[in-house]
Amino acid sequence: MIEFRNVSFTYGAMQGQRPVAAVRNLSLAIPRGSHVTLIGRNGSGKSTAARLMNGLLLPDEGQVLLDGMSTSDDDSIYEIRRRCAMVFQNPDNQIIGNTVRDDIAFGPANLGLSRETILERVEKSLEMTGLAGMGDRQPHELSGGQKQKLAIASALAMEPDYLVLDEATSMLDPAARQDIMDLVLELKKKRDLTIIQITHHMEEALMADHVYVISGGGIAFDGTPAEVFDQVERVREEGMAVPSHLEIARSLAKRLGQSYNREKILSFEGALEFVRQLLGNPGPLSGEVAVCPAEALLSGEEVIRVEDLSYAYDTSWGKPIAALENVSLTVSRGEILGIAGHTGSGKSTLIQHLNGLIPARPGTVEVLGRDLSDRKVIREIRREVGLLFQYPEDQLFEETVARDIAFAPLQQKRSPEEVERMVLRAARRLDIEDILDRSPFELSGGQRRRAAIAGILAAEPEIVILDEPAAGLDPEGRDLLFTDLMTLASEGATLIIVSHDMEVLTRLADRILIMKEGKNAGLGTPGQITASAAFLEEAHLDMPAPRRFLEEMAAFLPGLDTCYFSADGAVRALLAAGGVSRG
């Protein structure tokens, strides 16, 4: 097993930086063959605990043991790392091969395996992770999600006994994320693989045998998924969320004064069955159910126009990769446009055309009435269009957070007084005033993301484009971030948000663009885009859980309005329809 005995770890104390206690007196034991999940706020110590498990970090106090071997024992460390593989949140931190196949082969080759065995493991890992046919590509030619799969494939090729996943599915689309979860759970059964997973996807935590809620470097509370998520207030106090189907079932039971079985409602299907029984177990209906009402669309000045835009990436191994094909759309001033699609669908490529990072040819891209085919225009337009990349921490480079945020205003030749005002305003909006004097490189992943976004907003652009802005953030941090961003929209800014999270997009966006294999597969209001589960499934996306729950119930409740995208809204709709059905 993996065992922590009163383990503590502090960052920065030996490097002259401000000491940050990341893990404090942590004790836990993870049995072999189990699936354990660590959840908690950004900066709570989860990732530090993960790095302590295979000796990437050594404890300042206490002991970390793996199968009885101490990570502090130099004679055992290589065997510990062979047995305990780790996949990081950012795959670029662990991809080293010139090609996908080379990267996967690196680990087995260092184990001294035969060529035949190495090749066999490479092909098996490619197939398991959905990368078959991509072995000759260079890693930089992959999308962010495909890089995540490569990092996982490289870890699996080592055939470890323990697999630590540190937010390893955070950048994957829902279908790919489910594929990875299915894969690791299958390996757990077939090979007795021990899985230690750090995640902010609460649905993933439901699949675990045991859940630890980490807070302040220690364990706040723990238990089975049913035990943990039944403590709703404690979960929320620690910055986590409760999966929608659990929230719907519990809230309905509370309002109707009924008890519930926490184990039964743990699964989506169990919660559905419980709610049907709670509402009188109505039978299937033959009549029509309610449909979504028409949603108002913004009509105003056009600030972005894209026509017949196509783009292909050159490759070192063969023909170019088509990333975009005849994409057209317009965006109105003040609109919130969501962009969703499977990993590699062309989302990031599309938005990089909107501030001229990638030239538009063939096709036309006009922003704020100016054609981006003119290089002089591109230089000017970048002052008006802020772009946050998929890994915003790559945009941080200054000595302190304050100086990083100040960079764009300084480039705009603002006065010292204006720069200070813009920095403080952006910092307040992102709630990072207390870390302005710290180095960006000693922050947690969530803090870095907020600092990078503040650097974009400090320039006060008219159009803000965000590529997966909430990836890697805890649920509370995600909600606070989007609340902050909504104030931008209320002040007249135009927002474009790329995300795999359909629950977030349907709650926030005026319209949603669905990308599929480089094409515009659909563009409409949240109600229109989520009207067909089959359409979303083809695009490798999930229907938002609250609406999916309502759609399942619609066959049993006459007049049920399914156009709700929050658990509270779903409960109101079910109570209204349930009251009608029971007369």
Coordinates of C-alpha atoms in Angstrom, one line a residue:
M1 CA 0.0 0.0 0.0
I2 CA 0.9 3.7 -0.1
E3 CA 1.1 5.0 3.5
F4 CA 1.6 8.6 4.8
R5 CA 2.8 8.8 8.4
N6 CA 2.4 12.4 9.8
V7 CA 3.8 13.9 6.6
S8 CA 4.5 17.6 6.3
F9 CA 6.0 19.5 3.3
T10 CA 6.8 23.2 2.9
Y11 CA 7.6 25.0 -0.4
G12 CA 10.2 27.7 -0.7
A13 CA 11.8 27.5 2.7
M14 CA 15.2 26.4 1.3
Q15 CA 15.1 28.7 -1.7
G16 CA 14.7 32.0 0.1
Q17 CA 11.1 32.3 -1.0
R18 CA 8.1 32.9 1.3
P19 CA 7.5 29.5 2.9
V20 CA 4.2 27.9 2.0
A21 CA 3.1 24.9 4.0
A22 CA 1.4 22.6 1.5
V23 CA 1.0 19.4 3.5
R24 CA 0.6 19.3 7.3
N25 CA 0.7 16.2 9.4
L26 CA -1.0 14.1 6.7
S27 CA -1.7 10.5 7.6
L28 CA -3.5 8.0 5.3
A29 CA -3.2 4.5 3.9
I30 CA -4.2 3.5 0.3
P31 CA -4.6 -0.3 -0.1
R32 CA -3.4 -2.0 -3.2
G33 CA -6.1 -2.5 -5.8
S34 CA -8.3 0.3 -4.6
H35 CA -9.5 3.5 -6.4
V36 CA -9.0 6.6 -4.2
T37 CA -9.9 10.1 -5.1
L38 CA -8.5 13.3 -3.5
I39 CA -10.7 16.4 -3.9
G40 CA -10.4 19.9 -2.5
R41 CA -9.8 23.5 -3.3
N42 CA -6.9 24.7 -5.5
G43 CA -3.9 25.1 -3.2
S44 CA -5.2 22.6 -0.6
G45 CA -2.2 20.3 -1.0
K46 CA -3.6 17.6 -3.3
S47 CA -0.9 17.8 -6.0
T48 CA 1.8 18.0 -3.4
A49 CA 0.5 14.9 -1.8
A50 CA 0.6 13.2 -5.2
R51 CA 4.2 14.1 -5.8
L52 CA 5.2 12.8 -2.4
M53 CA 3.7 9.4 -3.3
N54 CA 6.5 8.5 -5.8
G55 CA 9.3 10.5 -4.4
L56 CA 9.2 13.5 -6.7
L57 CA 9.1 15.5 -3.5
L58 CA 10.5 14.3 -0.2
P59 CA 8.7 15.1 3.1
D60 CA 10.2 17.6 5.5
E61 CA 8.7 15.6 8.4
G62 CA 7.2 12.1 8.6
Q63 CA 7.4 9.2 6.2
V64 CA 5.9 8.2 2.9
L65 CA 6.0 4.4 2.2
L66 CA 5.1 2.5 -0.9
D67 CA 4.9 -1.3 -0.4
G68 CA 7.0 -0.8 2.7
M69 CA 9.8 1.2 0.9
S70 CA 10.5 4.7 2.0
T71 CA 10.6 7.4 -0.7
S72 CA 13.5 9.0 1.3
D73 CA 15.6 5.8 0.7
D74 CA 17.9 6.4 -2.3
D75 CA 18.2 2.7 -2.8
S76 CA 14.5 2.3 -3.2
I77 CA 13.5 5.4 -5.2
Y78 CA 13.9 3.9 -8.7
E79 CA 11.8 0.8 -7.8
I80 CA 9.2 3.1 -6.3
R81 CA 8.9 5.2 -9.4
R82 CA 8.7 2.0 -11.6
R83 CA 5.7 0.9 -9.5
C84 CA 4.1 4.3 -9.2
A85 CA 3.5 6.2 -12.4
M86 CA 2.2 9.7 -12.5
V87 CA 0.3 11.8 -15.0
F88 CA 0.4 15.5 -14.5
Q89 CA -2.3 18.2 -15.1
N90 CA -0.2 19.7 -17.9
P91 CA 1.0 17.0 -20.3
D92 CA 3.7 19.3 -21.8
N93 CA 5.5 18.8 -18.5
Q94 CA 6.2 15.1 -19.2
I95 CA 6.3 14.7 -22.9
I96 CA 9.9 14.3 -24.2
G97 CA 9.8 12.2 -27.3
N98 CA 10.3 13.4 -30.9
T99 CA 7.2 11.4 -31.9
V100 CA 4.2 10.0 -30.1
R101 CA 5.6 6.5 -30.5
D102 CA 9.1 7.5 -29.1
D103 CA 7.5 9.1 -26.1
I104 CA 5.5 6.0 -25.2
A105 CA 8.6 3.8 -25.7
F106 CA 10.8 5.9 -23.5
G107 CA 9.7 4.4 -20.2
P108 CA 9.8 0.7 -21.2
A109 CA 13.2 1.3 -22.9
N110 CA 14.6 2.6 -19.6
L111 CA 13.4 -0.6 -17.9
G112 CA 15.7 -2.5 -20.2
L113 CA 12.9 -4.5 -22.0
S114 CA 13.4 -6.2 -25.3
R115 CA 12.6 -4.4 -28.5
E116 CA 9.7 -6.7 -29.2
T117 CA 8.2 -6.1 -25.8
I118 CA 8.6 -2.3 -26.1
L119 CA 6.9 -2.3 -29.5
E120 CA 4.1 -4.4 -28.2
R121 CA 3.5 -2.1 -25.2
V122 CA 3.6 1.0 -27.5
E123 CA 1.0 -0.3 -29.8
K124 CA -1.2 -1.5 -26.9
S125 CA -1.0 1.9 -25.2
L126 CA -1.8 3.7 -28.5
E127 CA -4.9 1.5 -29.0
M128 CA -6.1 1.8 -25.3
T129 CA -5.9 5.6 -25.3
G130 CA -7.5 6.2 -28.7
L131 CA -4.2 7.4 -30.3
A132 CA -3.9 4.5 -32.9
G133 CA -2.7 5.9 -36.2
M134 CA -0.9 8.9 -34.5
G135 CA 2.3 7.1 -33.6
D136 CA 4.4 9.0 -36.1
R137 CA 3.1 12.5 -35.2
Q138 CA 5.2 14.9 -33.3
P139 CA 3.7 15.8 -29.9
H140 CA 3.5 19.5 -30.7
E141 CA 1.2 18.6 -33.6
L142 CA -1.4 17.2 -31.1
S143 CA -4.3 19.1 -29.5
G144 CA -4.2 19.7 -25.7
G145 CA -6.5 16.8 -25.1
Q146 CA -4.5 14.4 -27.4
K147 CA -1.4 15.4 -25.4
Q148 CA -3.2 14.3 -22.2
K149 CA -3.9 11.0 -23.8
L150 CA -0.3 10.6 -24.8
A151 CA 0.9 11.3 -21.2
I152 CA -1.5 8.6 -20.0
A153 CA -0.4 6.2 -22.7
S154 CA 3.3 6.7 -21.7
A155 CA 2.5 6.0 -18.1
L156 CA 0.4 2.8 -18.9
A157 CA 3.3 1.5 -21.1
M158 CA 5.3 1.1 -17.9
E159 CA 2.6 -1.3 -16.6
P160 CA 2.7 0.3 -13.1
D161 CA 1.1 -1.1 -10.0
Y162 CA 0.0 2.4 -8.9
L163 CA -1.3 5.1 -11.3
V164 CA -1.5 8.7 -10.0
L165 CA -3.7 10.9 -12.1
D166 CA -3.3 14.6 -11.1
E167 CA -6.2 16.3 -13.0
A168 CA -5.2 14.2 -15.9
T169 CA -8.7 14.4 -17.6
S170 CA -9.1 18.1 -17.1
M171 CA -8.5 19.1 -20.7
L172 CA -10.4 16.2 -22.3
D173 CA -13.9 16.4 -23.9
P174 CA -16.6 14.4 -22.0
A175 CA -16.4 11.4 -24.3
A176 CA -12.6 11.2 -24.1
R177 CA -12.8 11.7 -20.3
Q178 CA -15.2 8.8 -20.0
D179 CA -13.0 6.6 -22.2
I180 CA -10.0 7.3 -19.9
M181 CA -12.1 6.5 -16.8
D182 CA -13.4 3.3 -18.4
L183 CA -9.9 2.4 -19.3
V184 CA -8.3 2.9 -15.9
L185 CA -11.3 1.2 -14.1
E186 CA -10.9 -1.8 -16.4
L187 CA -7.2 -1.9 -15.7
K188 CA -8.0 -1.8 -12.0
K189 CA -10.1 -4.9 -12.3
K190 CA -7.9 -6.8 -14.7
R191 CA -4.4 -6.0 -13.3
D192 CA -5.3 -5.1 -9.8
L193 CA -4.1 -1.5 -10.6
T194 CA -4.3 1.0 -7.7
I195 CA -5.7 4.3 -8.9
I196 CA -5.1 7.6 -7.0
Q197 CA -7.0 10.3 -8.7
I198 CA -7.0 14.1 -8.1
T199 CA -10.0 15.6 -9.8
H200 CA -12.4 18.5 -9.7
H201 CA -15.0 16.5 -11.7
M202 CA -17.3 15.3 -8.9
E203 CA -18.8 12.7 -11.2
E204 CA -15.4 11.0 -11.4
A205 CA -15.2 11.0 -7.6
L206 CA -18.4 9.0 -7.5
M207 CA -16.6 6.1 -9.2
A208 CA -14.0 5.8 -6.4
D209 CA -13.9 3.3 -3.5
H210 CA -12.9 6.1 -1.1
V211 CA -12.9 9.9 -1.2
Y212 CA -10.5 12.1 0.8
V213 CA -11.5 15.8 1.1
I214 CA -8.2 17.7 1.4
S215 CA -8.1 21.1 3.1
G216 CA -5.1 23.2 4.3
G217 CA -2.7 20.3 3.6
G218 CA -4.6 17.8 5.7
I219 CA -7.8 15.6 5.6
A220 CA -10.9 17.6 6.3
F221 CA -13.1 14.4 6.2
D222 CA -13.3 11.3 4.2
G223 CA -15.4 8.2 3.4
T224 CA -17.2 6.4 0.6
P225 CA -18.6 8.6 -2.1
A226 CA -22.1 8.2 -0.7
E227 CA -20.9 9.2 2.8
V228 CA -18.9 12.2 1.6
F229 CA -21.5 13.7 -0.8
D230 CA -24.3 13.2 1.7
Q231 CA -22.6 15.9 3.7
V232 CA -23.6 18.6 1.3
E233 CA -22.8 21.6 3.4
R234 CA -19.4 20.3 4.4
V235 CA -18.7 19.6 0.7
R236 CA -19.6 23.1 -0.3
E237 CA -17.7 24.7 2.6
E238 CA -14.6 23.0 1.1
G239 CA -15.2 24.5 -2.3
M240 CA -16.6 21.4 -3.9
A241 CA -19.9 20.8 -5.7
V242 CA -22.5 18.0 -5.4
P243 CA -23.3 16.2 -8.7
S244 CA -26.6 17.5 -10.1
H245 CA -28.5 14.2 -9.9
L246 CA -27.7 13.9 -6.2
E247 CA -28.7 17.5 -5.6
I248 CA -32.0 17.1 -7.4
A249 CA -32.9 13.8 -5.6
R250 CA -32.0 15.2 -2.2
S251 CA -33.6 18.5 -2.7
L252 CA -36.9 17.0 -3.8
A253 CA -36.9 14.6 -0.9
K254 CA -36.3 17.4 1.6
R255 CA -39.1 19.6 0.1
L256 CA -41.6 16.7 0.2
G257 CA -40.5 15.6 3.6
Q258 CA -39.3 12.2 2.5
S259 CA -36.3 10.1 3.4
Y260 CA -33.8 8.7 0.9
N261 CA -31.2 6.0 0.6
R262 CA -27.8 7.7 0.0
E263 CA -26.4 4.7 -1.7
K264 CA -29.3 4.3 -4.0
I265 CA -29.3 7.8 -5.4
L266 CA -25.5 7.8 -5.9
S267 CA -25.9 6.7 -9.5
F268 CA -27.8 8.8 -12.1
E269 CA -30.2 5.9 -12.8
G270 CA -30.8 5.3 -9.0
A271 CA -31.6 9.0 -8.6
L272 CA -34.1 8.8 -11.5
E273 CA -35.8 5.8 -10.1
F274 CA -36.0 7.5 -6.6
V275 CA -37.5 10.7 -8.1
R276 CA -40.1 8.7 -10.0
Q277 CA -41.2 7.0 -6.9
L278 CA -41.1 10.2 -4.9
L279 CA -43.6 11.8 -7.4
G280 CA -46.0 8.9 -7.3
N281 CA -44.2 6.6 -9.8
P282 CA -46.2 7.9 -12.8
G283 CA -46.2 5.6 -15.8
P284 CA -45.0 6.3 -19.3
L285 CA -47.1 8.9 -21.2
S286 CA -48.3 8.7 -24.8
G287 CA -48.9 12.4 -25.1
E288 CA -46.5 15.2 -25.9
V289 CA -44.3 16.9 -23.3
A290 CA -43.5 20.5 -23.0
V291 CA -40.9 22.0 -25.4
C292 CA -38.4 24.8 -24.7
P293 CA -39.8 28.3 -25.2
A294 CA -38.2 30.5 -27.8
E295 CA -35.1 32.3 -26.4
A296 CA -34.3 35.9 -27.3
L297 CA -31.2 36.5 -29.4
L298 CA -29.0 39.5 -29.2
S299 CA -29.3 41.9 -32.1
G300 CA -26.7 44.5 -32.3
E301 CA -23.5 45.8 -33.9
E302 CA -21.4 43.0 -35.4
V303 CA -18.0 42.9 -33.9
I304 CA -16.7 39.6 -35.4
R305 CA -17.4 38.2 -38.8
V306 CA -15.8 35.0 -40.0
E307 CA -16.5 33.7 -43.6
D308 CA -15.5 30.4 -45.2
L309 CA -12.4 30.1 -42.9
S310 CA -10.3 27.0 -43.5
Y311 CA -6.9 26.1 -42.1
A312 CA -4.5 23.1 -42.1
Y313 CA -1.4 22.5 -40.0
D314 CA 1.7 21.4 -41.8
T315 CA 3.2 18.2 -40.5
S316 CA 6.6 16.6 -40.6
W317 CA 5.2 13.1 -41.4
G318 CA 2.8 13.6 -44.3
K319 CA 0.0 15.6 -45.6
P320 CA -1.3 18.6 -43.6
I321 CA -3.9 18.2 -40.9
A322 CA -7.2 19.9 -41.7
A323 CA -8.1 21.9 -38.5
L324 CA -10.9 24.1 -39.9
E325 CA -13.1 23.7 -43.0
N326 CA -15.3 26.5 -44.3
V327 CA -16.3 27.9 -40.9
S328 CA -18.6 31.0 -40.8
L329 CA -20.1 32.9 -38.0
T330 CA -20.8 36.4 -36.6
V331 CA -20.6 37.7 -33.1
S332 CA -22.6 40.7 -31.8
R333 CA -21.3 43.4 -29.4
G334 CA -22.0 42.3 -25.8
E335 CA -22.7 38.7 -26.7
I336 CA -21.5 35.8 -24.7
L337 CA -20.6 33.1 -27.2
G338 CA -19.7 29.6 -26.0
I339 CA -17.7 27.3 -28.2
A340 CA -17.7 23.5 -27.5
G341 CA -16.6 20.4 -29.3
H342 CA -14.5 17.3 -29.0
T343 CA -10.8 17.3 -28.5
G344 CA -9.1 18.3 -31.7
S345 CA -12.3 19.7 -33.2
G346 CA -10.7 23.1 -34.1
K347 CA -11.9 25.3 -31.3
S348 CA -8.5 26.6 -30.3
T349 CA -7.4 27.0 -33.9
L350 CA -10.6 29.1 -34.6
I351 CA -10.1 31.5 -31.7
Q352 CA -6.4 32.1 -32.6
H353 CA -7.6 33.5 -35.9
L354 CA -9.6 36.1 -34.0
N355 CA -6.7 38.2 -33.0
G356 CA -4.4 37.4 -35.9
L357 CA -2.2 34.8 -34.3
I358 CA -3.0 32.6 -37.2
P359 CA -3.5 34.4 -40.6
A360 CA -6.9 33.9 -42.3
R361 CA -6.2 32.2 -45.6
P362 CA -8.3 31.0 -47.2
G363 CA -11.3 32.8 -45.7
T364 CA -12.1 36.2 -44.1
V365 CA -11.8 37.3 -40.5
E366 CA -13.0 40.8 -39.6
V367 CA -12.8 42.1 -36.0
L368 CA -14.3 45.4 -35.0
G369 CA -14.8 46.2 -38.7
R370 CA -11.2 45.6 -39.7
D371 CA -9.8 42.9 -41.9
L372 CA -7.1 40.8 -40.2
S373 CA -5.4 40.0 -43.5
D374 CA -3.6 43.4 -43.0
R375 CA -0.6 43.0 -40.6
K376 CA -0.9 46.6 -39.4
V377 CA -4.5 45.9 -38.4
I378 CA -3.4 42.8 -36.4
R379 CA -1.0 44.9 -34.3
E380 CA -3.8 47.4 -33.5
I381 CA -6.5 44.8 -33.0
R382 CA -4.6 42.9 -30.3
R383 CA -5.0 45.9 -28.0
E384 CA -8.8 45.3 -28.3
V385 CA -8.9 41.5 -28.2
G386 CA -7.6 39.7 -25.1
L387 CA -6.8 36.0 -25.6
L388 CA -6.3 33.5 -22.8
F389 CA -4.5 30.3 -23.9
Q390 CA -5.4 26.8 -22.9
Y391 CA -2.5 26.7 -20.5
P392 CA -2.6 30.3 -19.2
E393 CA 0.4 29.7 -16.8
D394 CA 2.5 29.7 -20.0
Q395 CA 1.7 33.4 -20.3
L396 CA 3.2 34.3 -16.9
F397 CA 6.8 35.5 -16.9
E398 CA 7.4 38.5 -14.6
E399 CA 8.9 38.5 -11.1
T400 CA 5.7 39.2 -9.3
V401 CA 2.0 38.9 -10.0
A402 CA 1.6 42.7 -10.0
R403 CA 4.3 43.2 -12.6
D404 CA 2.8 40.5 -14.8
I405 CA -0.7 42.1 -14.7
A406 CA 0.9 45.5 -15.4
F407 CA 2.7 44.3 -18.5
A408 CA -0.1 45.0 -21.0
P409 CA -1.1 48.5 -19.6
L410 CA 2.6 49.4 -19.7
Q411 CA 2.8 48.4 -23.4
Q412 CA -0.1 50.7 -24.0
K413 CA 2.0 53.6 -22.7
R414 CA -0.4 54.2 -19.8
S415 CA 0.6 56.6 -17.0
P416 CA 1.8 55.1 -13.7
E417 CA -1.4 56.2 -12.1
E418 CA -3.5 54.5 -14.8
V419 CA -1.3 51.3 -14.6
E420 CA -1.9 51.1 -10.9
R421 CA -5.6 51.6 -11.3
M422 CA -5.9 48.9 -14.0
V423 CA -3.8 46.4 -12.1
L424 CA -5.8 46.8 -8.9
R425 CA -9.1 46.6 -10.7
A426 CA -8.2 43.4 -12.5
A427 CA -6.8 41.9 -9.3
R428 CA -10.0 42.8 -7.4
R429 CA -12.1 41.3 -10.1
L430 CA -10.2 38.0 -9.9
D431 CA -9.8 38.1 -6.1
I432 CA -6.0 38.0 -6.1
E433 CA -5.1 41.2 -4.3
D434 CA -3.4 39.3 -1.5
I435 CA -0.9 37.6 -3.9
L436 CA 0.2 40.6 -5.9
D437 CA 3.7 40.6 -4.4
R438 CA 4.3 36.9 -4.9
S439 CA 6.1 35.2 -7.7
P440 CA 3.7 33.7 -10.3
F441 CA 5.9 30.5 -10.2
E442 CA 5.2 29.8 -6.5
L443 CA 1.4 29.9 -6.9
S444 CA -1.0 27.0 -7.1
G445 CA -2.5 26.1 -10.5
G446 CA -5.7 27.9 -9.8
Q447 CA -4.0 31.0 -8.6
R448 CA -1.8 31.1 -11.7
R449 CA -4.9 30.8 -13.9
R450 CA -6.5 33.7 -12.2
A451 CA -3.3 35.8 -12.4
A452 CA -3.1 35.1 -16.2
I453 CA -6.7 36.1 -16.7
A454 CA -6.1 39.3 -14.7
G455 CA -3.2 40.1 -17.0
I456 CA -5.6 39.9 -20.0
L457 CA -8.4 41.9 -18.3
A458 CA -6.0 44.6 -17.1
A459 CA -5.7 45.9 -20.7
E460 CA -9.5 46.4 -20.7
P461 CA -10.1 44.8 -24.1
E462 CA -13.4 45.1 -25.9
I463 CA -13.4 41.4 -26.7
V464 CA -12.2 38.7 -24.3
I465 CA -11.5 35.2 -25.6
L466 CA -10.9 32.5 -23.1
D467 CA -9.8 29.0 -23.9
E468 CA -10.9 26.6 -21.2
P469 CA -10.6 29.3 -18.5
A470 CA -11.9 27.0 -15.7
A471 CA -9.9 23.9 -16.4
G472 CA -8.2 22.8 -13.3
L473 CA -10.2 25.1 -11.0
D474 CA -12.1 23.7 -8.1
P475 CA -16.0 24.1 -8.4
E476 CA -16.2 27.1 -6.1
G477 CA -13.3 28.8 -8.0
R478 CA -14.9 28.0 -11.3
D479 CA -18.2 29.6 -10.2
L480 CA -16.5 32.6 -8.8
L481 CA -14.4 33.1 -11.9
F482 CA -17.5 33.0 -14.2
T483 CA -19.4 35.4 -11.9
D484 CA -16.4 37.8 -12.3
L485 CA -16.5 37.3 -16.0
M486 CA -20.2 38.0 -16.2
T487 CA -19.6 41.4 -14.8
L488 CA -17.5 42.1 -17.9
A489 CA -20.4 41.3 -20.1
S490 CA -22.7 43.5 -18.0
E491 CA -20.2 46.3 -18.7
G492 CA -20.5 45.8 -22.4
A493 CA -17.6 43.5 -23.2
T494 CA -18.0 40.7 -25.7
L495 CA -17.0 37.2 -24.3
I496 CA -16.1 34.1 -26.2
I497 CA -15.6 31.1 -23.9
V498 CA -14.2 27.8 -25.1
S499 CA -15.2 24.9 -22.8
H500 CA -16.1 21.3 -22.6
D501 CA -18.4 22.0 -19.7
M502 CA -21.9 22.2 -21.3
E503 CA -23.5 22.9 -17.9
V504 CA -21.5 26.1 -17.6
L505 CA -22.0 27.2 -21.2
T506 CA -25.8 26.6 -21.2
R507 CA -26.1 28.7 -18.0
L508 CA -24.0 31.6 -19.2
A509 CA -23.9 31.8 -23.0
D510 CA -26.3 33.6 -25.3
R511 CA -25.4 31.2 -28.1
I512 CA -23.3 28.1 -28.4
L513 CA -21.2 27.1 -31.4
I514 CA -20.5 23.3 -31.7
M515 CA -17.4 22.4 -33.6
K516 CA -16.9 18.9 -35.0
E517 CA -13.9 17.8 -37.1
G518 CA -13.1 21.4 -38.0
K519 CA -16.6 22.3 -39.1
N520 CA -19.5 24.3 -37.7
A521 CA -21.8 21.5 -36.6
G522 CA -24.4 23.7 -35.0
L523 CA -24.9 27.3 -33.7
G524 CA -27.9 28.3 -31.6
T525 CA -29.3 29.2 -28.2
P526 CA -28.6 26.8 -25.3
G527 CA -32.1 25.4 -25.6
Q528 CA -31.7 24.7 -29.4
I529 CA -28.2 23.2 -29.0
T530 CA -29.2 20.8 -26.2
A531 CA -32.5 19.8 -27.8
S532 CA -31.0 16.5 -29.1
A533 CA -29.0 14.2 -27.0
A534 CA -28.0 12.3 -30.2
F535 CA -26.5 15.5 -31.7
L536 CA -24.4 16.2 -28.6
E537 CA -23.3 12.6 -28.4
E538 CA -22.1 12.7 -32.1
A539 CA -20.1 15.8 -31.1
H540 CA -18.6 13.9 -28.1
L541 CA -20.3 16.2 -25.7
D542 CA -22.7 15.6 -22.8
M543 CA -26.1 17.0 -22.3
P544 CA -26.0 19.2 -19.2
A545 CA -26.9 16.8 -16.3
P546 CA -30.0 18.8 -15.0
R547 CA -31.6 18.9 -18.5
R548 CA -30.6 15.2 -19.1
F549 CA -32.4 14.3 -15.9
L550 CA -35.5 16.3 -17.0
E551 CA -35.5 14.7 -20.4
E552 CA -35.5 11.2 -18.8
M553 CA -38.4 12.3 -16.6
A554 CA -40.3 13.9 -19.4
A555 CA -41.7 10.6 -20.6
F556 CA -43.5 10.2 -17.3
L557 CA -44.6 13.7 -16.4
P558 CA -47.0 15.7 -18.6
G559 CA -46.1 19.2 -19.3
L560 CA -42.6 18.9 -17.8
D561 CA -40.5 21.9 -19.0
T562 CA -37.0 20.4 -19.7
C563 CA -35.3 23.7 -20.5
Y564 CA -33.5 24.1 -17.2
F565 CA -29.7 23.9 -16.8
S566 CA -29.3 24.0 -13.0
A567 CA -30.3 21.6 -10.3
D568 CA -32.5 24.2 -8.6
G569 CA -34.3 24.9 -11.9
A570 CA -34.8 21.2 -12.4
V571 CA -36.3 20.7 -9.0
R572 CA -38.8 23.6 -9.6
A573 CA -39.8 22.1 -12.9
L574 CA -40.3 18.6 -11.4
L575 CA -42.4 20.0 -8.5
A576 CA -44.6 21.9 -10.9
A577 CA -45.2 19.0 -13.3
G578 CA -45.5 16.5 -10.4
G579 CA -48.2 18.6 -8.8
V580 CA -50.1 18.6 -12.1
S581 CA -49.7 14.8 -12.6
R582 CA -51.1 14.0 -9.1
G583 CA -54.0 16.3 -9.6

